[in-house]
XYZ file of N, CA, C and O in Angstrom:
260
model
N 0.899 -1.408 0.104
C 0.283 -0.082 0.349
C 1.283 1.291 -0.120
O 2.559 1.596 0.419
N 0.573 2.392 -0.930
C 1.609 3.348 -0.509
C 0.854 4.533 0.137
O 1.772 5.301 0.037
N 0.070 4.146 1.287
C -0.130 5.258 2.284
C 1.029 5.002 3.499
O 1.228 3.676 3.816
N 1.037 6.354 3.505
C 2.224 5.896 5.209
C 1.916 6.523 6.071
O 1.717 7.644 5.986
N 2.396 6.244 7.266
C 1.985 7.160 8.415
C 2.925 6.676 9.444
O 3.031 5.878 9.675
N 3.663 7.647 9.847
C 4.449 7.534 11.174
C 3.559 7.117 12.905
O 4.310 7.282 13.126
N 2.070 7.337 13.029
C 1.893 7.358 14.320
C 1.305 6.015 14.468
O 1.383 5.247 13.688
N 1.691 6.398 16.340
C 1.473 5.027 16.702
C 0.366 4.113 16.800
O -0.901 5.131 17.101
N 0.324 3.326 16.561
C -1.240 2.617 16.407
C -1.372 2.346 14.986
O -2.672 1.857 14.162
N -0.744 2.774 13.806
C -1.442 3.467 12.827
C -1.047 2.145 12.051
O -1.435 1.996 10.842
N -0.356 1.476 12.182
C 0.956 -0.044 11.280
C 0.986 0.930 10.026
O 1.164 0.035 9.253
N 1.024 1.923 9.860
C 1.949 2.852 8.492
C 0.753 2.574 7.214
O 0.422 3.016 6.110
N -0.460 2.651 8.205
C -1.702 2.415 6.544
C -2.331 3.558 7.171
O -3.920 2.935 6.880
N -2.549 4.047 8.087
C -3.798 5.190 8.131
C -4.470 4.494 9.030
O -5.814 5.146 8.760
N -4.216 3.681 9.805
C -5.495 3.226 10.973
C -5.552 4.427 11.905
O -5.436 4.185 13.108
N -6.608 5.497 11.589
C -6.217 7.111 12.355
C -7.662 6.825 13.843
O -7.594 7.105 14.667
N -8.451 5.352 13.273
C -9.754 5.592 14.477
C -8.378 4.238 15.653
O -8.954 4.859 16.760
N -7.858 3.840 15.280
C -6.328 2.824 16.547
C -5.075 3.823 17.141
O -4.171 3.428 17.742
N -5.407 5.532 16.136
C -3.879 6.011 16.201
C -3.983 6.928 17.873
O -4.598 6.710 19.031
N -2.631 5.856 18.924
C -2.499 6.401 19.719
C -0.923 7.188 19.654
O -0.836 8.305 20.958
N -0.877 8.697 18.840
C -0.556 9.380 17.956
C -0.427 10.728 19.538
O -1.531 10.611 19.395
N -0.193 11.635 20.264
C -0.153 12.602 21.087
C 0.000 13.342 20.261
O -0.799 15.322 20.753
N 0.896 13.538 19.475
C 0.890 15.212 18.614
C 0.612 14.400 16.929
O -0.342 13.570 16.823
N 0.856 16.123 16.015
C 1.180 15.287 14.877
C 0.672 13.990 14.170
O 2.545 13.908 14.316
N 0.560 13.547 13.158
C 1.083 12.855 12.432
C 2.260 13.023 11.522
O 1.257 13.883 10.581
N 2.493 11.984 10.754
C 3.899 13.012 9.258
C 3.147 11.699 8.511
O 3.787 10.618 8.095
N 1.958 11.945 7.815
C 1.039 11.425 6.431
C 2.776 11.586 4.967
O 2.145 12.786 5.575
N 1.714 10.287 4.532
C 2.742 10.867 3.192
C 2.355 9.568 1.999
O 1.738 8.801 2.499
N 1.874 10.156 1.266
C 1.594 9.199 -0.210
C 2.872 8.623 -0.837
O 2.755 9.494 -1.163
N 3.076 7.902 -1.292
C 4.064 7.579 -2.108
C 3.568 7.250 -3.660
O 2.286 6.071 -3.986
N 3.659 7.604 -4.798
C 3.073 7.522 -5.892
C 3.500 5.538 -6.211
O 4.805 5.803 -6.518
N 2.401 4.800 -7.114
C 2.634 3.563 -7.400
C 3.511 3.487 -9.400
O 3.564 2.428 -8.694
N 3.033 5.068 -9.557
C 3.579 5.059 -10.951
C 5.430 5.103 -10.511
O 6.553 4.204 -11.194
N 5.676 6.328 -10.145
C 7.498 6.827 -9.786
C 8.211 7.196 -8.681
O 9.152 6.993 -8.324
N 6.952 6.268 -7.907
C 7.754 6.464 -6.028
C 7.656 7.853 -5.187
O 8.444 7.608 -4.512
N 7.441 9.125 -5.868
C 7.782 10.225 -4.713
C 6.828 9.885 -4.511
O 5.684 9.137 -4.180
N 7.653 10.891 -2.873
C 6.665 10.633 -1.878
C 5.961 12.730 -1.744
O 6.107 12.789 -1.554
N 4.879 12.317 -2.039
C 3.649 13.313 -1.552
C 2.673 13.288 -0.568
O 2.793 12.605 0.640
N 2.959 14.487 0.192
C 1.965 14.633 1.450
C 0.835 15.909 1.960
O 0.006 15.696 2.073
N 0.848 16.621 0.431
C -0.540 16.828 0.196
C -1.529 16.684 -0.585
O -2.705 16.364 -0.594
N -0.981 17.009 -2.064
C -1.988 16.652 -3.231
C -1.498 15.257 -3.904
O -0.548 14.719 -4.485
N -2.660 14.024 -4.249
C -2.577 13.115 -4.864
C -3.773 12.677 -5.492
O -4.600 13.681 -5.105
N -3.728 11.400 -6.323
C -5.001 11.152 -6.761
C -4.947 10.105 -7.006
O -4.155 9.511 -6.788
N -6.036 9.547 -6.775
C -6.851 8.125 -6.418
C -6.930 7.511 -6.935
O -8.385 8.321 -7.470
N -7.253 7.125 -8.362
C -7.724 6.492 -9.079
C -7.674 5.724 -10.010
O -6.262 4.478 -10.071
N -8.188 4.193 -9.842
C -8.567 3.142 -10.393
C -7.600 2.717 -9.210
O -7.836 1.157 -9.562
N -7.281 2.662 -8.158
C -6.821 1.730 -7.045
C -5.530 2.073 -6.634
O -4.330 1.361 -6.558
N -5.381 3.061 -7.468
C -3.465 3.858 -7.990
C -3.388 5.385 -7.312
O -4.808 5.857 -6.999
N -2.676 5.684 -6.024
C -2.251 7.408 -6.099
C -1.153 7.515 -6.561
O -0.200 6.974 -6.723
N -1.739 8.672 -7.053
C -0.443 8.999 -8.154
C -0.518 10.448 -8.076
O -1.743 11.510 -7.812
N 0.818 11.011 -8.676
C 1.478 12.035 -8.243
C 0.678 13.157 -9.620
O 0.033 12.172 -10.992
N 0.805 13.863 -9.338
C 0.024 14.857 -10.621
C 0.906 14.949 -12.410
O -0.013 14.539 -13.329
N 2.133 14.590 -12.085
C 3.268 14.423 -13.506
C 2.338 12.449 -13.881
O 1.977 12.642 -15.198
N 2.410 12.056 -13.818
C 1.562 9.885 -13.539
C 0.797 10.150 -13.776
O -0.233 9.642 -14.805
N -0.560 10.821 -13.260
C -1.698 11.161 -13.624
C -1.683 11.604 -14.858
O -2.595 10.993 -15.728
N -1.080 13.111 -15.470
C -0.854 13.297 -16.454
C -0.453 12.748 -18.017
O -1.118 11.895 -18.818
N 0.559 11.456 -17.555
C 1.312 10.734 -18.376
C 0.103 9.546 -18.175
O -0.087 8.959 -19.461
N -0.321 9.673 -17.530
C -1.351 7.590 -17.624
C -2.173 7.915 -18.400
O -3.092 7.673 -19.267
N -3.139 9.368 -18.117
C -4.709 9.530 -18.437
C -4.545 10.409 -19.989
O -5.279 11.474 -20.263
N -3.560 11.285 -20.241
C -3.930 12.522 -20.828
C -4.004 12.215 -22.504
O -3.946 11.218 -23.008
N -4.919 12.734 -22.585
C -5.661 12.240 -23.909
C -5.267 13.365 -25.114
O -5.252 14.636 -24.910
N -4.925 13.286 -26.517
C -4.456 14.016 -27.522
C -5.795 13.982 -28.808
O -5.968 13.103 -28.603
N -5.747 15.330 -28.457
C -6.764 15.529 -30.428
C -5.899 15.975 -31.138
O -5.051 16.938 -31.415
N -5.901 15.129 -32.383
C -5.166 15.826 -33.414
C -6.719 14.766 -34.722
O -6.775 14.087 -34.708
N -5.095 15.582 -35.709
C -5.953 14.607 -37.646
C -5.037 13.524 -37.584
O -4.487 12.995 -37.116
């Protein structure tokens, strides 16, 4: 899974209901295509977590003659 968290009790998978972290958690998402570590904005499409560059590469469409 590409979602990771350093919170105690999260088991690295964003299990926020069972989190025992007293401070802020450090949540990250790793792009499934390129491995880029994303901390704020990412796209979850068809079961994949993607950065904006990989989203564009995978789903970009061209109109041409």
